[in-house]
Tab-separated table of C-alpha atoms and ligand atoms in Angstrom:
chain	number	residue	atom	x	y	z
A	1	ALA	CA	72.393	-37.231	34.395
A	2	ARG	CA	74.626	-38.337	37.227
A	3	ALA	CA	76.352	-36.059	39.699
A	4	TRP	CA	79.841	-34.702	39.013
A	5	ARG	CA	82.389	-36.741	40.956
A	6	GLY	CA	85.468	-34.521	40.939
A	7	VAL	CA	88.303	-34.504	38.431
A	8	VAL	CA	90.057	-37.705	39.529
A	9	GLU	CA	86.985	-39.904	39.010
A	10	GLU	CA	85.833	-38.008	35.913
A	11	TYR	CA	89.229	-38.326	34.200
A	12	ARG	CA	90.680	-41.365	35.983
A	13	ASP	CA	91.876	-42.937	32.683
A	14	HIS	CA	94.116	-39.938	32.026
A	15	LEU	CA	95.586	-39.640	35.516
A	16	PRO	CA	98.319	-41.513	37.423
A	17	VAL	CA	95.995	-43.122	39.978
A	18	ASN	CA	95.210	-46.762	40.705
A	19	GLU	CA	92.778	-48.816	42.817
A	20	LYS	CA	94.933	-48.195	45.877
A	21	THR	CA	94.908	-44.422	45.589
A	22	PRO	CA	92.603	-42.988	48.271
A	23	VAL	CA	90.823	-40.261	46.308
A	24	VAL	CA	90.624	-37.090	48.373
A	25	THR	CA	88.105	-34.809	46.700
A	26	LEU	CA	85.828	-31.838	47.277
A	27	GLN	CA	84.191	-32.550	43.897
A	28	GLU	CA	86.293	-29.910	42.158
A	29	GLY	CA	86.133	-29.216	38.429
A	30	GLY	CA	83.095	-29.242	36.190
A	31	THR	CA	83.285	-25.442	36.121
A	32	PRO	CA	81.302	-23.284	33.659
A	33	LEU	CA	82.602	-22.462	30.202
A	34	LEU	CA	80.725	-19.215	29.825
A	35	PRO	CA	80.295	-17.288	26.571
A	36	ALA	CA	81.705	-13.769	27.084
A	37	VAL	CA	79.445	-11.513	25.049
A	38	ARG	CA	81.164	-8.180	25.637
A	39	VAL	CA	84.723	-9.469	25.303
A	40	SER	CA	83.674	-11.204	22.094
A	41	GLU	CA	82.322	-7.904	20.725
A	42	LEU	CA	85.485	-6.055	21.730
A	43	THR	CA	87.838	-8.524	20.096
A	44	GLY	CA	85.780	-9.776	17.159
A	45	CYS	CA	86.235	-13.304	18.426
A	46	ASP	CA	84.118	-16.066	19.933
A	47	VAL	CA	85.347	-15.814	23.515
A	48	HIS	CA	84.521	-18.141	26.404
A	49	LEU	CA	85.534	-17.844	30.043
A	50	LYS	CA	86.580	-20.948	31.974
A	51	VAL	CA	85.314	-19.818	35.365
A	52	GLU	CA	87.692	-21.490	37.792
A	53	GLY	CA	86.628	-19.333	40.722
A	54	LEU	CA	83.671	-21.706	41.063
A	55	ASN	CA	85.848	-24.530	42.335
A	56	PRO	CA	85.328	-25.616	45.987
A	57	THR	CA	87.938	-23.281	47.485
A	58	GLY	CA	87.459	-20.634	44.803
A	59	SER	CA	90.370	-21.266	42.451
A	60	PHE	CA	91.815	-23.694	39.895
A	61	LYS	CA	94.251	-24.952	42.523
A	62	ASP	CA	91.684	-27.519	43.670
A	63	ARG	CA	92.187	-29.550	40.477
A	64	GLY	CA	95.841	-30.027	41.294
A	65	MET	CA	95.322	-30.380	45.010
A	66	THR	CA	92.938	-33.344	44.737
A	67	MET	CA	95.729	-35.194	42.902
A	68	ALA	CA	98.608	-34.032	45.110
A	69	ILE	CA	96.816	-34.838	48.352
A	70	SER	CA	95.447	-38.166	47.074
A	71	LYS	CA	98.948	-39.258	46.067
A	72	ALA	CA	100.416	-37.985	49.342
A	73	ALA	CA	97.789	-40.066	51.169
A	74	GLU	CA	98.660	-43.087	49.026
A	75	GLU	CA	102.295	-42.644	50.034
A	76	GLY	CA	101.331	-42.423	53.712
A	77	ALA	CA	102.081	-38.744	54.264
A	78	GLN	CA	100.659	-37.196	57.405
A	79	ALA	CA	101.678	-33.619	56.778
A	80	VAL	CA	101.948	-31.358	53.757
A	81	ILE	CA	103.610	-28.017	53.178
A	82	CYS	CA	103.390	-25.326	50.508
A	83	ALA	CA	104.497	-21.822	49.657
A	84	SER	CA	101.730	-19.642	48.334
A	85	THR	CA	100.475	-16.289	47.170
A	86	GLY	CA	97.218	-17.416	48.799
A	87	ASN	CA	95.190	-19.765	46.628
A	88	THR	CA	97.431	-22.802	46.890
A	89	SER	CA	97.449	-22.451	50.672
A	90	ALA	CA	93.640	-22.160	50.818
A	91	SER	CA	93.299	-25.272	48.689
A	92	ALA	CA	96.000	-27.283	50.458
A	93	ALA	CA	94.460	-26.476	53.839
A	94	ALA	CA	91.002	-27.669	52.757
A	95	TYR	CA	92.160	-30.883	51.068
A	96	ALA	CA	94.538	-31.705	53.937
A	97	ILE	CA	91.562	-31.568	56.316
A	98	ARG	CA	89.626	-33.990	54.092
A	99	ALA	CA	92.624	-36.334	54.199
A	100	GLY	CA	93.153	-36.021	57.947
A	101	MET	CA	96.577	-34.454	57.420
A	102	THR	CA	98.152	-31.404	58.923
A	103	CYS	CA	99.072	-28.546	56.618
A	104	ALA	CA	101.788	-25.910	56.885
A	105	VAL	CA	101.787	-22.857	54.634
A	106	LEU	CA	104.363	-20.167	53.996
A	107	VAL	CA	103.072	-16.896	52.571
A	108	PRO	CA	104.753	-13.572	51.809
A	109	GLN	CA	103.941	-11.253	54.683
A	110	GLY	CA	101.337	-8.612	53.912
A	111	LYS	CA	101.093	-9.665	50.254
A	112	ILE	CA	98.183	-12.060	50.152
A	113	ALA	CA	94.476	-11.287	49.924
A	114	MET	CA	92.456	-11.354	53.162
A	115	GLY	CA	89.990	-14.003	51.984
A	116	LYS	CA	92.797	-16.429	51.199
A	117	LEU	CA	94.394	-15.874	54.590
A	118	ALA	CA	90.992	-16.519	56.185
A	119	GLN	CA	90.595	-19.783	54.248
A	120	ALA	CA	93.943	-21.198	55.367
A	121	LEU	CA	93.201	-20.261	58.970
A	122	VAL	CA	89.615	-21.512	59.086
A	123	HIS	CA	90.753	-24.897	57.741
A	124	GLY	CA	93.295	-25.074	60.530
A	125	ALA	CA	96.559	-24.702	58.610
A	126	ARG	CA	99.745	-23.747	60.436
A	127	LEU	CA	100.413	-20.459	58.725
A	128	LEU	CA	103.716	-18.617	58.701
A	129	GLN	CA	103.996	-15.155	57.203
A	130	VAL	CA	107.508	-14.969	55.812
A	131	ASP	CA	109.431	-11.726	55.665
A	132	GLY	CA	110.162	-12.228	51.970
A	133	ASN	CA	108.403	-12.768	48.644
A	134	PHE	CA	106.800	-15.897	47.139
A	135	ASP	CA	110.076	-17.057	45.619
A	136	ASP	CA	111.677	-16.972	49.091
A	137	CYS	CA	108.711	-18.902	50.510
A	138	LEU	CA	109.027	-21.610	47.849
A	139	GLU	CA	112.729	-22.024	48.526
A	140	LEU	CA	111.997	-22.422	52.240
A	141	ALA	CA	109.171	-24.901	51.619
A	142	ARG	CA	111.398	-26.998	49.350
A	143	LYS	CA	114.145	-27.098	52.011
A	144	LEU	CA	111.727	-28.086	54.767
A	145	SER	CA	110.213	-30.866	52.628
A	146	ILE	CA	113.692	-32.305	52.077
A	147	ASP	CA	114.793	-32.134	55.715
A	148	TYR	CA	111.517	-33.018	57.467
A	149	PRO	CA	108.627	-35.500	56.974
A	150	VAL	CA	106.301	-33.104	55.121
A	151	ALA	CA	105.201	-33.555	51.512
A	152	LEU	CA	105.570	-30.546	49.228
A	153	VAL	CA	102.316	-29.770	47.383
A	154	ASN	CA	103.443	-26.825	45.267
A	155	SER	CA	103.223	-27.227	41.504
A	156	VAL	CA	106.802	-28.558	41.452
A	157	ASN	CA	104.982	-31.667	42.702
A	158	PRO	CA	104.208	-33.325	39.339
A	159	TYR	CA	100.781	-34.569	40.485
A	160	ARG	CA	99.606	-30.969	40.733
A	161	LEU	CA	99.960	-30.367	36.986
A	162	GLN	CA	98.386	-33.753	36.280
A	163	GLY	CA	95.260	-32.649	38.086
A	164	GLN	CA	95.262	-29.172	36.591
A	165	LYS	CA	95.421	-30.499	33.022
A	166	THR	CA	91.806	-31.679	33.425
A	167	ALA	CA	90.608	-28.113	32.785
A	168	ALA	CA	91.800	-28.475	29.182
A	169	PHE	CA	89.908	-31.787	28.915
A	170	GLU	CA	86.713	-30.119	30.121
A	171	ILE	CA	87.062	-27.348	27.548
A	172	VAL	CA	87.507	-29.771	24.650
A	173	ASP	CA	84.648	-31.917	25.979
A	174	ALA	CA	82.391	-28.836	26.089
A	175	LEU	CA	83.368	-27.281	22.736
A	176	GLY	CA	83.770	-30.520	20.800
A	177	ASP	CA	87.335	-29.570	19.872
A	178	ALA	CA	90.199	-27.411	21.124
A	179	PRO	CA	89.846	-23.627	20.732
A	180	ASP	CA	92.149	-21.661	18.414
A	181	ILE	CA	93.722	-19.714	21.243
A	182	HIS	CA	93.858	-20.218	25.000
A	183	CYS	CA	94.636	-17.190	27.214
A	184	ILE	CA	95.826	-17.660	30.775
A	185	PRO	CA	97.496	-15.676	33.588
A	186	VAL	CA	101.057	-16.766	34.384
A	187	GLY	CA	102.680	-16.630	37.812
A	188	ASN	CA	104.673	-19.664	38.869
A	189	ALA	CA	103.878	-20.977	35.350
A	190	GLY	CA	102.372	-24.281	36.439
A	191	ASN	CA	98.908	-23.769	35.031
A	192	ILE	CA	99.903	-22.807	31.476
A	193	SER	CA	102.097	-25.911	31.466
A	194	ALA	CA	99.261	-28.088	32.763
A	195	TYR	CA	96.786	-26.853	30.134
A	196	TRP	CA	99.328	-27.477	27.388
A	197	MET	CA	99.826	-31.004	28.720
A	198	GLY	CA	96.062	-31.579	28.752
A	199	TYR	CA	95.479	-30.205	25.264
A	200	SER	CA	98.435	-32.184	23.913
A	201	GLU	CA	97.218	-35.454	25.442
A	202	TYR	CA	93.727	-35.055	24.031
A	203	ALA	CA	95.149	-34.277	20.579
A	204	ASP	CA	97.535	-37.253	20.746
A	205	ASP	CA	94.658	-39.510	21.803
A	206	GLY	CA	92.551	-38.236	18.913
A	207	VAL	CA	89.886	-36.757	21.193
A	208	SER	CA	90.556	-33.355	19.613
A	209	SER	CA	91.737	-32.601	16.098
A	210	ARG	CA	94.167	-29.845	17.083
A	211	LYS	CA	95.787	-27.891	19.894
A	212	PRO	CA	95.316	-24.221	20.683
A	213	ARG	CA	97.990	-21.555	20.633
A	214	MET	CA	98.807	-20.827	24.274
A	215	PHE	CA	98.830	-17.108	25.186
A	216	GLY	CA	100.206	-16.506	28.704
A	217	PHE	CA	100.131	-13.147	30.448
A	218	GLN	CA	102.232	-11.882	33.324
A	219	ALA	CA	101.887	-8.608	35.220
A	220	SER	CA	104.370	-6.076	33.886
A	221	GLY	CA	106.085	-5.647	37.280
A	222	SER	CA	106.461	-9.429	37.620
A	223	ALA	CA	107.264	-10.591	34.112
A	224	PRO	CA	110.390	-12.754	34.257
A	225	LEU	CA	109.342	-14.956	31.327
A	226	VAL	CA	108.785	-11.922	29.141
A	227	ASN	CA	112.003	-10.200	30.232
A	228	GLY	CA	113.960	-13.431	29.915
A	229	GLU	CA	115.409	-13.209	33.422
A	230	PRO	CA	114.207	-13.528	37.021
A	231	VAL	CA	112.792	-10.424	38.698
A	232	THR	CA	114.306	-9.910	42.157
A	233	THR	CA	111.591	-7.678	43.553
A	234	PRO	CA	108.395	-8.554	41.680
A	235	ASN	CA	105.536	-6.132	42.037
A	236	THR	CA	101.885	-5.932	40.980
A	237	ILE	CA	98.466	-5.329	42.500
A	238	ALA	CA	97.632	-8.849	41.277
A	239	THR	CA	99.293	-10.477	44.299
A	240	ALA	CA	98.442	-14.018	43.153
A	241	ILE	CA	100.956	-13.665	40.302
A	242	ARG	CA	103.539	-11.561	42.121
A	243	ILE	CA	106.312	-14.053	41.335
A	244	GLY	CA	109.831	-13.291	40.124
A	245	ASN	CA	111.299	-16.709	39.389
A	246	PRO	CA	108.657	-19.192	38.180
A	247	ALA	CA	109.303	-22.837	39.045
A	248	SER	CA	107.876	-24.124	35.743
A	249	TRP	CA	109.912	-21.735	33.591
A	250	ASP	CA	111.022	-24.355	31.035
A	251	LEU	CA	107.610	-26.019	30.787
A	252	ALA	CA	105.986	-22.647	30.117
A	253	GLU	CA	108.497	-21.898	27.356
A	254	ASN	CA	107.726	-25.325	25.890
A	255	ALA	CA	104.030	-24.486	25.882
A	256	ARG	CA	104.717	-21.198	24.135
A	257	GLU	CA	107.080	-22.666	21.545
A	258	GLY	CA	105.226	-25.922	21.015
A	259	SER	CA	101.942	-24.132	20.401
A	260	GLY	CA	103.179	-21.189	18.373
A	261	GLY	CA	101.895	-18.999	21.175
A	262	LEU	CA	103.239	-16.103	23.181
A	263	ILE	CA	103.957	-14.965	26.725
A	264	ASP	CA	103.474	-11.247	27.147
A	265	LYS	CA	102.873	-8.745	29.923
A	266	VAL	CA	99.991	-6.465	30.854
A	267	THR	CA	100.109	-3.469	33.175
A	268	ASP	CA	98.260	-3.241	36.480
A	269	ARG	CA	96.060	-0.615	34.829
A	270	GLN	CA	95.062	-3.054	32.066
A	271	ILE	CA	94.448	-5.773	34.644
A	272	MET	CA	92.203	-3.427	36.645
A	273	ALA	CA	90.263	-2.416	33.515
A	274	ALA	CA	89.636	-6.058	32.563
A	275	TYR	CA	88.643	-6.860	36.169
A	276	LYS	CA	86.038	-4.107	36.076
A	277	LEU	CA	84.816	-5.078	32.612
A	278	LEU	CA	84.288	-8.702	33.639
A	279	ALA	CA	82.310	-7.653	36.702
A	280	ALA	CA	80.322	-4.821	35.124
A	281	GLU	CA	79.648	-6.268	31.679
A	282	GLU	CA	79.900	-10.052	31.923
A	283	GLY	CA	78.570	-10.547	35.462
A	284	VAL	CA	81.675	-12.463	36.455
A	285	PHE	CA	83.539	-11.426	39.612
A	286	VAL	CA	87.125	-12.607	39.429
A	287	GLU	CA	90.236	-11.733	41.362
A	288	LEU	CA	92.746	-9.321	39.863
A	289	ALA	CA	95.278	-11.925	38.702
A	290	SER	CA	92.530	-13.749	36.827
A	291	ALA	CA	91.736	-10.658	34.776
A	292	ALA	CA	95.251	-10.797	33.261
A	293	SER	CA	94.031	-13.392	30.741
A	294	VAL	CA	91.293	-11.094	29.446
A	295	ALA	CA	93.499	-7.979	29.602
A	296	GLY	CA	96.059	-9.897	27.580
A	297	LEU	CA	93.525	-11.065	24.996
A	298	ILE	CA	92.258	-7.500	24.490
A	299	GLN	CA	95.838	-6.268	24.089
A	300	ALA	CA	96.754	-9.054	21.656
A	301	ALA	CA	93.611	-8.365	19.603
A	302	GLU	CA	94.493	-4.657	19.452
A	303	GLN	CA	97.975	-5.622	18.280
A	304	GLY	CA	96.442	-7.648	15.450
A	305	LEU	CA	97.705	-10.945	16.860
A	306	VAL	CA	94.267	-12.570	17.068
A	307	PRO	CA	92.512	-13.324	13.776
A	308	ARG	CA	88.883	-12.150	13.797
A	309	GLY	CA	86.456	-14.968	14.350
A	310	SER	CA	88.946	-17.029	16.339
A	311	ARG	CA	87.525	-19.225	19.039
A	312	VAL	CA	89.245	-18.175	22.257
A	313	VAL	CA	89.054	-19.483	25.811
A	314	CYS	CA	90.270	-17.307	28.696
A	315	THR	CA	90.819	-18.990	32.030
A	316	VAL	CA	89.701	-16.781	34.885
A	317	THR	CA	91.570	-18.464	37.682
A	318	GLY	CA	90.104	-17.273	40.979
A	319	ASN	CA	87.008	-15.874	42.658
A	320	GLY	CA	86.636	-12.132	43.249
A	321	LEU	CA	85.322	-12.706	46.767
A	322	LYS	CA	88.807	-13.647	47.879
A	323	ASP	CA	89.941	-10.068	47.642
A	324	PRO	CA	86.965	-7.703	47.994
A	325	ASP	CA	89.120	-4.711	48.964
A	326	TRP	CA	89.778	-3.860	45.327
A	327	ALA	CA	86.099	-4.042	44.418
A	328	LEU	CA	85.159	-1.748	47.290
A	329	ALA	CA	87.959	0.682	46.495
A	330	GLY	CA	86.542	1.188	43.005
A	331	ALA	CA	82.912	1.567	44.076
A	332	GLY	CA	81.026	4.544	45.487
A	333	ALA	CA	79.817	4.496	49.097
A	334	ALA	CA	76.383	2.934	49.692
A	335	THR	CA	73.598	5.388	50.608
A	336	THR	CA	71.818	4.911	53.946
A	337	VAL	CA	68.035	5.462	54.092
A	338	PRO	CA	65.320	5.222	56.765
A	339	VAL	CA	62.661	2.467	56.530
A	340	ASP	CA	60.619	4.601	54.145
A	341	ALA	CA	59.538	3.743	50.595
A	342	GLN	CA	59.580	7.347	49.400
A	343	ALA	CA	63.080	7.957	50.692
A	344	ALA	CA	64.286	4.679	49.127
A	345	ALA	CA	62.617	5.557	45.809
A	346	GLN	CA	64.261	8.970	45.814
A	347	ALA	CA	67.672	7.531	46.658
A	348	LEU	CA	67.272	5.094	43.752
A	349	ASP	CA	66.189	7.863	41.355
A	350	LEU	CA	62.901	6.003	40.832
A	351	ALA	CA	60.763	8.927	42.013
B	401	F0G	N1	95.703	-16.878	39.035
B	401	F0G	C1	95.536	-17.088	40.339
B	401	F0G	C2	94.266	-16.637	40.966
B	401	F0G	C3	96.553	-17.712	41.094
B	401	F0G	O1	96.375	-17.911	42.395
B	401	F0G	C4	97.746	-18.105	40.456
B	401	F0G	C5	98.834	-18.729	41.200
B	401	F0G	C6	97.856	-17.870	39.075
B	401	F0G	C7	96.818	-17.263	38.401
B	401	F0G	C8	99.050	-18.261	38.295
B	401	F0G	O2	99.124	-19.632	38.106
B	401	F0G	O3	101.314	-19.992	39.192
B	401	F0G	O4	100.286	-21.753	37.784
B	401	F0G	O5	101.198	-19.678	36.753
B	401	F0G	N2	98.848	-18.826	42.466
B	401	F0G	C9	99.850	-19.576	43.228
B	401	F0G	C10	99.438	-19.662	44.684
B	401	F0G	C11	101.233	-19.134	43.021
B	401	F0G	O6	100.294	-19.780	45.567
B	401	F0G	O7	98.240	-19.651	44.964
B	401	F0G	P1	100.570	-20.317	37.936
């Protein structure tokens, strides 16, 4: 077996690159497709988790960023900019460093997880905390990329979705065909659109015999696609998907309609319950936004929308280590003991 080379080299034939494209990679992709025993039991389905938190910077964004930064390099860009709820900025900062570019990031002040902030800073990004929400940040980033020589690497950059579609390829390659249903968190709505593109391409090329129904899930306080109108002051504990006016609105609706799927909402309480279940019963530590896919699947199964025995893939989008505050908040305090076996045994209820 040869080593994994990153999504551009692995799926070069399906991506808009050529011999002149300098491939900027951290060897992203190739993430586990993990059987989820407990979620399968709960839903009566054959459920797998696509564990995207195991990408180089800890989220699925790396798949899109390798493409966006490689193409920016091909076009001679020396600086990139993005708006972010945290993961895009962490990824952009890391890939910009690999490309020898500078990176500017705009994040909503006080509304991104500490680990993500740390990533952008440690990779040397110029970070501005904007007194506004993600939607405001994206508008600013778009304006700056028009007026100044900085390339926009948000998912409105079409190369981002091209890279992100490779996750769907990996799933089909692993399962031998597309699943019946694919569940995914929805924020700015790029990723659901990218998966649909990937599944559709593989079906059109005859690699798979079918396409899955796409089930997208937003947080109930930030559910513009479900409500059918933008949310001016989006709110949710899942800060990664705290977005009121998704850029890929139309593409996400296409994915829903084209696949006979749905876009629904789950409450913060449901998200928290799924987050805890994944950690405590599957051994998978994800960030809150990521748990929306599993919370949504459980809800849809309870509503009778998921035929028993269906093969389901849930993307869990980001790593739990990015935002440990929530894990600590839900856990009891650790006990302190002296260097003494008896005391340790007692504290552990072994004695
Ligand atoms: N899950 C995580 C962990 C995310 O970081 C994001 C988006 C999503 C899900 C939703 O994906 O936007 O393609 O619908 N994060 C972006 C960011 C907005 O700036 O990091 P989407």
